[in-house]
Amino acid sequence: NVLFEPVLPMSLLIKRNRFTVAEFEGLRGWISLLLVGGVVASLASVFISSLLLVLGVAAWMWDCFQQRRFILRMPPFKFFMFAFLFLVLVSILFSSDRFASALYLKKLLKYFLVFLLYTYLTRGQIEKGLKWIFLVAGASAFWGICQYFWFGEVDLLHRIDGFMSHWMTFSGQLMICAVALASYMVFLWRTRSLESWRNRILLLCFPLILFALLLTMTRSAWIGVAGGLFFLVASIKFRWVAAGVLVALLVLVFLPASFKVRLYSGFDLRDTTTRGRIEIFQTGFRLIAANPLTGVGPRMVAKEAGNYRQEQEFPEWAYQHFHNNFLQIAAESGIPALLVWLGLWLWIAYDLLGHLRLRGADLFASSLALMALCVAVAFHLMGLLEYNAGDSEVATLMIFFVTAAYAARRQGEEKDRAWHIH
């Protein structure tokens, strides 16, 4: 039995389930607080984030035990999620090392967060969570800037990492938060809420995040944030895109020489990292062609890639993954799993674009839909050059922003139904 949020008057709900409003809201509030806290903490500490999320799951289990029901909402895109999980399980069965591949299921548990957030998030908690995410991201960006200017020598092998332990995770987080914060500022502007001093603090976080992202020297994240911001501008007023292109060109002109060299090196076939990416991509295509249906199994790419490489110029650790979400998923779980993954995101994109039409009736829900779309654009653009879907901290943020859009719309629809019933 799945308990869906009722649209009946609360008095009927109390009589049916025999608990008080305070108990119901109190327990739900704690679960939601732990879940949102886990998402926010993912910007600063993997341990604290994991602890809060585990406590949130434990509180959810206690909630189910108290009510003698299995309380979990199914998001509209549930079919694609279950289909993808099924195909991953099939790829594990056909893996040359089933035990090693089965350990990948631990990483997939983060997608259970989608169902919990969709079940327990409220609009007020979403907005509070957004503000805390942006504040912690701003603090992490500030620390990264301090690392660049005052702590040690910074180069491509030793880059700033903020509160994280690796620059790729740090840059992915900054990219998502920059795009999401820009979308949130549009919402504040539309609701004329920028006058609040608390919201003005968020405005200060935006340039900090962008500047720290620039200092990470991570080209894939630069492409992602540019794509997400352009999508945001085009969604507000398409004719502003030309102005956005002009601003981007001016930024490019005035960039310091070292950053220009880093950007242009991606198009230089003589550059070592560019040649390495091309070789890794070609190796990925050969591996997929040899294992098209079920792949080689999760966590097996690093072990199997050596059998498909043709160049010996690059070390074995360079083949630990294929630096591309689509190549990695197809290599690990097969082309059918990749098609389901693509279907999931195409469905979400189409559905969220429909949310944007709610702007007049529900500005908050439509703003979150726009935010989720911008985050998804940035995430997948970065994913063309990096396997960010396998980065738990980055994926956690992406899950929150996408699921929050659906949770807000669901609550708005149920509120309308309850009003009609009354």
CSV table of N, CA, C and O in Angstrom, one decimal, residues 286-392:
chain,number,residue,atom,x,y,z
A,286,ARG,N,35.2,1.6,-29.0
A,286,ARG,CA,35.6,0.3,-29.3
A,286,ARG,C,35.0,-0.7,-28.3
A,286,ARG,O,34.6,-1.8,-28.6
A,287,LEU,N,35.1,-0.3,-27.0
A,287,LEU,CA,34.6,-1.2,-25.9
A,287,LEU,C,33.1,-1.4,-26.1
A,287,LEU,O,32.5,-2.5,-25.9
A,288,ILE,N,32.4,-0.3,-26.4
A,288,ILE,CA,30.9,-0.4,-26.5
A,288,ILE,C,30.5,-1.3,-27.7
A,288,ILE,O,29.6,-2.1,-27.7
A,289,ALA,N,31.3,-1.1,-28.8
A,289,ALA,CA,31.0,-1.9,-30.0
A,289,ALA,C,31.2,-3.4,-29.8
A,289,ALA,O,30.5,-4.2,-30.4
A,290,ALA,N,32.1,-3.7,-28.9
A,290,ALA,CA,32.3,-5.1,-28.5
A,290,ALA,C,31.3,-5.7,-27.5
A,290,ALA,O,31.1,-6.9,-27.4
A,291,ASN,N,30.7,-4.8,-26.7
A,291,ASN,CA,29.7,-5.2,-25.7
A,291,ASN,C,28.5,-4.3,-25.7
A,291,ASN,O,28.2,-3.5,-24.8
A,292,PRO,N,27.7,-4.4,-26.8
A,292,PRO,CA,26.6,-3.4,-27.0
A,292,PRO,C,25.4,-3.5,-26.1
A,292,PRO,O,24.7,-2.5,-25.8
A,293,LEU,N,25.1,-4.8,-25.7
A,293,LEU,CA,23.8,-5.0,-25.1
A,293,LEU,C,23.9,-4.8,-23.5
A,293,LEU,O,23.0,-4.1,-23.0
A,294,THR,N,24.8,-5.4,-22.9
A,294,THR,CA,24.9,-5.3,-21.4
A,294,THR,C,26.2,-4.6,-20.9
A,294,THR,O,26.4,-4.5,-19.7
A,295,GLY,N,27.0,-4.1,-21.8
A,295,GLY,CA,28.3,-3.5,-21.4
A,295,GLY,C,29.2,-4.5,-20.7
A,295,GLY,O,29.0,-5.7,-20.8
A,296,VAL,N,30.2,-3.9,-20.0
A,296,VAL,CA,31.1,-4.8,-19.3
A,296,VAL,C,30.8,-4.9,-17.8
A,296,VAL,O,31.5,-5.6,-17.1
A,297,GLY,N,29.8,-4.2,-17.4
A,297,GLY,CA,29.4,-4.2,-16.0
A,297,GLY,C,29.9,-3.0,-15.3
A,297,GLY,O,30.9,-2.4,-15.6
A,298,PRO,N,29.1,-2.5,-14.3
A,298,PRO,CA,29.5,-1.3,-13.5
A,298,PRO,C,30.8,-1.5,-12.8
A,298,PRO,O,31.1,-2.7,-12.4
A,299,ARG,N,31.6,-0.5,-12.7
A,299,ARG,CA,32.9,-0.5,-12.1
A,299,ARG,C,34.0,-1.4,-12.8
A,299,ARG,O,35.0,-1.6,-12.2
A,300,MET,N,33.7,-1.8,-14.0
A,300,MET,CA,34.6,-2.7,-14.7
A,300,MET,C,35.3,-2.0,-15.9
A,300,MET,O,36.1,-2.6,-16.5
A,301,VAL,N,35.0,-0.7,-16.1
A,301,VAL,CA,35.6,0.0,-17.2
A,301,VAL,C,37.1,0.1,-17.0
A,301,VAL,O,37.9,-0.1,-18.0
A,302,ALA,N,37.5,0.5,-15.8
A,302,ALA,CA,39.0,0.6,-15.6
A,302,ALA,C,39.7,-0.7,-15.8
A,302,ALA,O,40.9,-0.7,-16.2
A,303,LYS,N,39.0,-1.8,-15.5
A,303,LYS,CA,39.7,-3.1,-15.7
A,303,LYS,C,39.7,-3.6,-17.1
A,303,LYS,O,40.6,-4.2,-17.6
A,304,GLU,N,38.6,-3.3,-17.9
A,304,GLU,CA,38.5,-3.8,-19.2
A,304,GLU,C,39.0,-2.8,-20.3
A,304,GLU,O,39.3,-3.2,-21.4
A,305,ALA,N,39.2,-1.5,-20.0
A,305,ALA,CA,39.5,-0.6,-21.0
A,305,ALA,C,40.9,-0.9,-21.7
A,305,ALA,O,41.1,-0.6,-22.8
A,306,GLY,N,41.8,-1.4,-20.9
A,306,GLY,CA,43.1,-1.7,-21.4
A,306,GLY,C,43.1,-2.7,-22.5
A,306,GLY,O,44.0,-2.7,-23.4
A,307,ASN,N,42.1,-3.5,-22.6
A,307,ASN,CA,42.0,-4.5,-23.8
A,307,ASN,C,41.6,-3.8,-25.1
A,307,ASN,O,41.6,-4.5,-26.1
A,308,TYR,N,41.1,-2.5,-25.0
A,308,TYR,CA,40.6,-1.9,-26.2
A,308,TYR,C,41.4,-0.6,-26.6
A,308,TYR,O,41.1,0.0,-27.5
A,309,ARG,N,42.4,-0.3,-25.8
A,309,ARG,CA,43.3,0.9,-26.1
A,309,ARG,C,44.2,0.5,-27.2
A,309,ARG,O,44.7,-0.6,-27.4
A,310,GLN,N,44.6,1.6,-28.0
A,310,GLN,CA,45.5,1.4,-29.1
A,310,GLN,C,46.8,2.2,-28.9
A,310,GLN,O,47.8,1.9,-29.6
A,311,GLU,N,46.8,3.1,-28.0
A,311,GLU,CA,47.9,3.9,-27.8
A,311,GLU,C,48.5,3.6,-26.4
A,311,GLU,O,47.8,3.3,-25.5
A,312,GLN,N,49.8,3.6,-26.3
A,312,GLN,CA,50.5,3.4,-25.0
A,312,GLN,C,51.1,4.7,-24.4
A,312,GLN,O,51.8,4.6,-23.4
A,313,GLU,N,50.6,5.8,-25.0
A,313,GLU,CA,51.2,7.1,-24.5
A,313,GLU,C,50.7,7.5,-23.1
A,313,GLU,O,51.4,8.2,-22.4
A,314,PHE,N,49.5,7.1,-22.8
A,314,PHE,CA,48.9,7.6,-21.6
A,314,PHE,C,48.9,6.5,-20.5
A,314,PHE,O,48.7,5.3,-20.9
A,315,PRO,N,49.0,6.8,-19.2
A,315,PRO,CA,49.0,5.8,-18.2
A,315,PRO,C,47.7,5.1,-18.0
A,315,PRO,O,46.6,5.6,-18.4
A,316,GLU,N,47.7,4.0,-17.3
A,316,GLU,CA,46.5,3.2,-17.1
A,316,GLU,C,45.4,3.9,-16.3
A,316,GLU,O,44.2,3.8,-16.6
A,317,TRP,N,45.9,4.8,-15.4
A,317,TRP,CA,44.9,5.4,-14.5
A,317,TRP,C,44.0,6.4,-15.3
A,317,TRP,O,42.9,6.8,-14.9
A,318,ALA,N,44.5,6.9,-16.5
A,318,ALA,CA,43.7,7.8,-17.4
A,318,ALA,C,42.5,7.1,-17.9
A,318,ALA,O,41.5,7.8,-18.3
A,319,TYR,N,42.4,5.8,-17.9
A,319,TYR,CA,41.3,5.0,-18.4
A,319,TYR,C,40.4,4.6,-17.3
A,319,TYR,O,39.6,3.6,-17.5
A,320,GLN,N,40.4,5.2,-16.1
A,320,GLN,CA,39.6,4.7,-15.0
A,320,GLN,C,38.1,5.0,-15.3
A,320,GLN,O,37.2,4.2,-14.9
A,321,HIS,N,37.8,6.0,-16.2
A,321,HIS,CA,36.4,6.2,-16.7
A,321,HIS,C,36.6,6.9,-18.0
A,321,HIS,O,37.7,7.4,-18.3
A,322,PHE,N,35.5,7.1,-18.8
A,322,PHE,CA,35.6,7.6,-20.1
A,322,PHE,C,35.3,9.1,-20.2
A,322,PHE,O,35.1,9.6,-21.3
A,323,HIS,N,35.2,9.8,-19.1
A,323,HIS,CA,35.1,11.3,-19.1
A,323,HIS,C,33.9,11.7,-20.0
A,323,HIS,O,33.9,12.8,-20.6
A,324,ASN,N,32.8,11.0,-20.0
A,324,ASN,CA,31.6,11.3,-20.7
A,324,ASN,C,30.5,10.5,-20.2
A,324,ASN,O,30.6,9.2,-20.1
A,325,ASN,N,29.4,11.1,-19.7
A,325,ASN,CA,28.3,10.3,-19.1
A,325,ASN,C,27.7,9.3,-20.1
A,325,ASN,O,27.5,8.1,-19.6
A,326,PHE,N,27.5,9.6,-21.3
A,326,PHE,CA,26.9,8.7,-22.2
A,326,PHE,C,27.8,7.5,-22.6
A,326,PHE,O,27.3,6.4,-22.6
A,327,LEU,N,29.1,7.8,-22.8
A,327,LEU,CA,30.0,6.7,-23.1
A,327,LEU,C,30.1,5.8,-21.9
A,327,LEU,O,30.1,4.6,-22.0
A,328,GLN,N,30.2,6.4,-20.7
A,328,GLN,CA,30.4,5.6,-19.5
A,328,GLN,C,29.2,4.7,-19.2
A,328,GLN,O,29.3,3.5,-18.9
A,329,ILE,N,28.0,5.2,-19.4
A,329,ILE,CA,26.8,4.4,-19.1
A,329,ILE,C,26.6,3.3,-20.1
A,329,ILE,O,26.3,2.1,-19.8
A,330,ALA,N,26.9,3.6,-21.4
A,330,ALA,CA,26.8,2.6,-22.4
A,330,ALA,C,27.9,1.5,-22.2
A,330,ALA,O,27.6,0.3,-22.4
A,331,ALA,N,29.1,1.9,-21.8
A,331,ALA,CA,30.2,1.0,-21.6
A,331,ALA,C,29.9,0.1,-20.4
A,331,ALA,O,30.2,-1.1,-20.5
A,332,GLU,N,29.3,0.6,-19.4
A,332,GLU,CA,29.1,-0.2,-18.2
A,332,GLU,C,27.8,-1.0,-18.3
A,332,GLU,O,27.8,-2.2,-17.9
A,333,SER,N,26.7,-0.5,-18.8
A,333,SER,CA,25.4,-1.2,-18.8
A,333,SER,C,24.8,-1.4,-20.1
A,333,SER,O,23.7,-2.0,-20.2
A,334,GLY,N,25.4,-1.0,-21.2
A,334,GLY,CA,24.9,-1.3,-22.5
A,334,GLY,C,24.2,-0.2,-23.1
A,334,GLY,O,23.7,0.7,-22.5
A,335,ILE,N,24.0,-0.3,-24.5
A,335,ILE,CA,23.2,0.7,-25.2
A,335,ILE,C,21.8,0.8,-24.8
A,335,ILE,O,21.2,2.0,-24.7
A,336,PRO,N,21.1,-0.3,-24.5
A,336,PRO,CA,19.7,-0.1,-24.0
A,336,PRO,C,19.6,0.8,-22.7
A,336,PRO,O,18.7,1.6,-22.6
A,337,ALA,N,20.5,0.6,-21.8
A,337,ALA,CA,20.5,1.4,-20.6
A,337,ALA,C,20.8,2.9,-20.9
A,337,ALA,O,20.1,3.8,-20.3
A,338,LEU,N,21.6,3.1,-21.9
A,338,LEU,CA,21.9,4.5,-22.3
A,338,LEU,C,20.6,5.1,-22.9
A,338,LEU,O,20.3,6.3,-22.7
A,339,LEU,N,19.9,4.3,-23.7
A,339,LEU,CA,18.6,4.9,-24.3
A,339,LEU,C,17.6,5.2,-23.3
A,339,LEU,O,16.9,6.2,-23.4
A,340,VAL,N,17.5,4.4,-22.2
A,340,VAL,CA,16.6,4.7,-21.1
A,340,VAL,C,17.0,5.9,-20.4
A,340,VAL,O,16.2,6.8,-20.0
A,341,TRP,N,18.3,6.1,-20.2
A,341,TRP,CA,18.9,7.3,-19.5
A,341,TRP,C,18.5,8.5,-20.3
A,341,TRP,O,18.1,9.5,-19.8
A,342,LEU,N,18.7,8.4,-21.7
A,342,LEU,CA,18.3,9.6,-22.5
A,342,LEU,C,16.8,9.8,-22.5
A,342,LEU,O,16.4,11.0,-22.4
A,343,GLY,N,16.1,8.7,-22.5
A,343,GLY,CA,14.6,8.9,-22.4
A,343,GLY,C,14.2,9.6,-21.1
A,343,GLY,O,13.2,10.4,-21.1
A,344,LEU,N,14.8,9.2,-20.0
A,344,LEU,CA,14.5,9.9,-18.7
A,344,LEU,C,14.7,11.4,-18.8
A,344,LEU,O,13.8,12.1,-18.5
A,345,TRP,N,15.8,11.8,-19.4
A,345,TRP,CA,16.1,13.2,-19.4
A,345,TRP,C,15.3,14.0,-20.4
A,345,TRP,O,14.9,15.1,-20.2
A,346,LEU,N,15.0,13.3,-21.5
A,346,LEU,CA,14.1,14.0,-22.5
A,346,LEU,C,12.7,14.1,-22.0
A,346,LEU,O,12.0,15.1,-22.2
A,347,TRP,N,12.2,13.1,-21.3
A,347,TRP,CA,10.9,13.2,-20.7
A,347,TRP,C,10.8,14.3,-19.6
A,347,TRP,O,9.9,15.1,-19.6
A,348,ILE,N,11.9,14.4,-18.8
A,348,ILE,CA,11.9,15.4,-17.8
A,348,ILE,C,11.9,16.8,-18.4
A,348,ILE,O,11.2,17.7,-18.0
A,349,ALA,N,12.8,17.0,-19.5
A,349,ALA,CA,12.9,18.2,-20.2
A,349,ALA,C,11.5,18.6,-20.7
A,349,ALA,O,11.1,19.8,-20.6
A,350,TYR,N,10.9,17.7,-21.4
A,350,TYR,CA,9.6,18.0,-22.0
A,350,TYR,C,8.5,18.4,-20.9
A,350,TYR,O,7.8,19.4,-21.1
A,351,ASP,N,8.6,17.6,-19.8
A,351,ASP,CA,7.6,17.9,-18.8
A,351,ASP,C,7.9,19.2,-18.1
A,351,ASP,O,6.9,20.0,-17.8
A,352,LEU,N,9.1,19.5,-17.8
A,352,LEU,CA,9.5,20.8,-17.1
A,352,LEU,C,9.2,22.0,-18.0
A,352,LEU,O,8.8,23.1,-17.5
A,353,LEU,N,9.3,21.8,-19.3
A,353,LEU,CA,9.0,22.9,-20.3
A,353,LEU,C,7.5,23.2,-20.1
A,353,LEU,O,7.0,24.4,-20.3
A,354,GLY,N,6.7,22.2,-19.9
A,354,GLY,CA,5.3,22.4,-19.7
A,354,GLY,C,5.0,23.1,-18.4
A,354,GLY,O,4.0,23.9,-18.3
A,355,HIS,N,5.9,22.9,-17.4
A,355,HIS,CA,5.7,23.6,-16.1
A,355,HIS,C,5.9,25.1,-16.3
A,355,HIS,O,5.3,25.9,-15.6
A,356,LEU,N,6.7,25.5,-17.3
A,356,LEU,CA,6.9,26.9,-17.4
A,356,LEU,C,5.7,27.7,-17.8
A,356,LEU,O,5.6,28.9,-17.6
A,357,ARG,N,4.7,27.0,-18.4
A,357,ARG,CA,3.5,27.7,-18.8
A,357,ARG,C,2.6,28.0,-17.5
A,357,ARG,O,1.6,28.7,-17.7
A,358,LEU,N,3.0,27.5,-16.4
A,358,LEU,CA,2.3,27.8,-15.1
A,358,LEU,C,2.7,29.2,-14.5
A,358,LEU,O,2.2,29.5,-13.4
A,359,ARG,N,3.5,29.9,-15.2
A,359,ARG,CA,4.1,31.1,-14.7
A,359,ARG,C,3.1,32.1,-14.0
A,359,ARG,O,3.2,32.6,-13.0
A,360,GLY,N,2.0,32.3,-14.7
A,360,GLY,CA,1.0,33.2,-14.2
A,360,GLY,C,0.2,32.7,-13.0
A,360,GLY,O,-0.1,33.4,-12.1
A,361,ALA,N,0.0,31.4,-13.0
A,361,ALA,CA,-0.8,30.8,-12.0
A,361,ALA,C,0.0,30.4,-10.8
A,361,ALA,O,-0.4,30.5,-9.6
A,362,ASP,N,1.2,30.0,-11.0
A,362,ASP,CA,2.1,29.5,-9.9
A,362,ASP,C,3.5,29.9,-10.2
A,362,ASP,O,4.3,29.1,-10.8
A,363,LEU,N,3.9,31.1,-9.8
A,363,LEU,CA,5.2,31.6,-10.2
A,363,LEU,C,6.3,30.8,-9.5
A,363,LEU,O,7.4,30.5,-10.1
A,364,PHE,N,6.1,30.3,-8.3
A,364,PHE,CA,7.2,29.6,-7.6
A,364,PHE,C,7.4,28.3,-8.3
A,364,PHE,O,8.6,27.9,-8.5
A,365,ALA,N,6.4,27.5,-8.6
A,365,ALA,CA,6.6,26.2,-9.3
A,365,ALA,C,7.2,26.4,-10.7
A,365,ALA,O,8.1,25.6,-11.0
A,366,SER,N,6.8,27.4,-11.4
A,366,SER,CA,7.4,27.6,-12.7
A,366,SER,C,8.8,28.1,-12.6
A,366,SER,O,9.7,27.7,-13.5
A,367,SER,N,9.1,28.8,-11.6
A,367,SER,CA,10.5,29.3,-11.4
A,367,SER,C,11.4,28.1,-11.1
A,367,SER,O,12.6,28.0,-11.5
A,368,LEU,N,10.9,27.2,-10.2
A,368,LEU,CA,11.7,26.0,-9.9
A,368,LEU,C,11.9,25.1,-11.1
A,368,LEU,O,12.9,24.5,-11.3
A,369,ALA,N,10.9,25.1,-12.0
A,369,ALA,CA,11.0,24.3,-13.2
A,369,ALA,C,12.1,24.9,-14.1
A,369,ALA,O,12.9,24.1,-14.7
A,370,LEU,N,12.1,26.2,-14.2
A,370,LEU,CA,13.1,26.8,-15.0
A,370,LEU,C,14.5,26.6,-14.4
A,370,LEU,O,15.5,26.3,-15.1
A,371,MET,N,14.6,26.7,-13.1
A,371,MET,CA,15.9,26.4,-12.4
A,371,MET,C,16.3,25.0,-12.7
A,371,MET,O,17.5,24.7,-13.0
A,372,ALA,N,15.4,24.0,-12.6
A,372,ALA,CA,15.8,22.6,-12.8
A,372,ALA,C,16.3,22.4,-14.3
A,372,ALA,O,17.2,21.7,-14.5
A,373,LEU,N,15.6,23.0,-15.2
A,373,LEU,CA,16.0,22.9,-16.6
A,373,LEU,C,17.4,23.5,-16.9
A,373,LEU,O,18.2,22.9,-17.6
A,374,CYS,N,17.7,24.7,-16.3
A,374,CYS,CA,19.0,25.3,-16.4
A,374,CYS,C,20.1,24.4,-15.8
A,374,CYS,O,21.1,24.2,-16.4
A,375,VAL,N,19.8,23.8,-14.6
A,375,VAL,CA,20.7,22.9,-14.0
A,375,VAL,C,21.0,21.7,-14.8
A,375,VAL,O,22.1,21.2,-15.0
A,376,ALA,N,19.9,21.1,-15.4
A,376,ALA,CA,20.0,20.0,-16.3
A,376,ALA,C,20.9,20.3,-17.5
A,376,ALA,O,21.7,19.4,-17.9
A,377,VAL,N,20.7,21.4,-18.1
A,377,VAL,CA,21.4,21.8,-19.3
A,377,VAL,C,22.9,21.9,-18.9
A,377,VAL,O,23.8,21.3,-19.6
A,378,ALA,N,23.2,22.6,-17.8
A,378,ALA,CA,24.6,22.7,-17.4
A,378,ALA,C,25.2,21.3,-17.0
A,378,ALA,O,26.4,21.0,-17.4
A,379,PHE,N,24.5,20.5,-16.3
A,379,PHE,CA,24.9,19.2,-15.9
A,379,PHE,C,25.3,18.3,-17.1
A,379,PHE,O,26.4,17.7,-17.1
A,380,HIS,N,24.4,18.3,-18.1
A,380,HIS,CA,24.7,17.4,-19.3
A,380,HIS,C,25.7,18.0,-20.2
A,380,HIS,O,26.5,17.2,-20.9
A,381,LEU,N,25.9,19.3,-20.3
A,381,LEU,CA,27.0,19.9,-21.1
A,381,LEU,C,28.3,19.5,-20.5
A,381,LEU,O,29.3,19.2,-21.2
A,382,MET,N,28.4,19.7,-19.2
A,382,MET,CA,29.6,19.3,-18.5
A,382,MET,C,29.9,17.8,-18.7
A,382,MET,O,31.0,17.3,-18.8
A,383,GLY,N,28.8,17.0,-18.7
A,383,GLY,CA,28.9,15.5,-18.8
A,383,GLY,C,29.3,15.1,-20.2
A,383,GLY,O,29.7,13.9,-20.4
A,384,LEU,N,29.4,16.0,-21.2
A,384,LEU,CA,30.0,15.6,-22.5
A,384,LEU,C,31.5,15.4,-22.3
A,384,LEU,O,32.1,14.8,-23.2
A,385,LEU,N,32.1,16.1,-21.4
A,385,LEU,CA,33.6,16.1,-21.2
A,385,LEU,C,34.0,15.5,-19.8
A,385,LEU,O,35.2,15.5,-19.5
A,386,GLU,N,33.1,15.1,-19.0
A,386,GLU,CA,33.4,14.6,-17.7
A,386,GLU,C,32.3,13.6,-17.2
A,386,GLU,O,31.1,13.9,-17.5
A,387,TYR,N,32.6,12.6,-16.5
A,387,TYR,CA,31.7,11.7,-16.0
A,387,TYR,C,31.1,12.2,-14.7
A,387,TYR,O,31.4,11.7,-13.6
A,388,ASN,N,30.4,13.3,-14.7
A,388,ASN,CA,29.9,13.9,-13.5
A,388,ASN,C,28.7,13.2,-12.9
A,388,ASN,O,28.3,13.4,-11.8
A,389,ALA,N,28.0,12.3,-13.7
A,389,ALA,CA,26.9,11.5,-13.2
A,389,ALA,C,27.4,10.5,-12.1
A,389,ALA,O,26.6,10.0,-11.3
A,390,GLY,N,28.7,10.2,-12.1
A,390,GLY,CA,29.3,9.3,-11.1
A,390,GLY,C,29.8,10.0,-9.9
A,390,GLY,O,30.3,9.3,-9.0
A,391,ASP,N,29.7,11.3,-9.9
A,391,ASP,CA,30.2,12.1,-8.8
A,391,ASP,C,29.0,12.3,-7.8
A,391,ASP,O,28.1,13.1,-8.1
A,392,SER,N,29.1,11.7,-6.7
A,392,SER,CA,27.9,11.7,-5.8
A,392,SER,C,27.5,13.0,-5.3
A,392,SER,O,26.3,13.4,-5.2
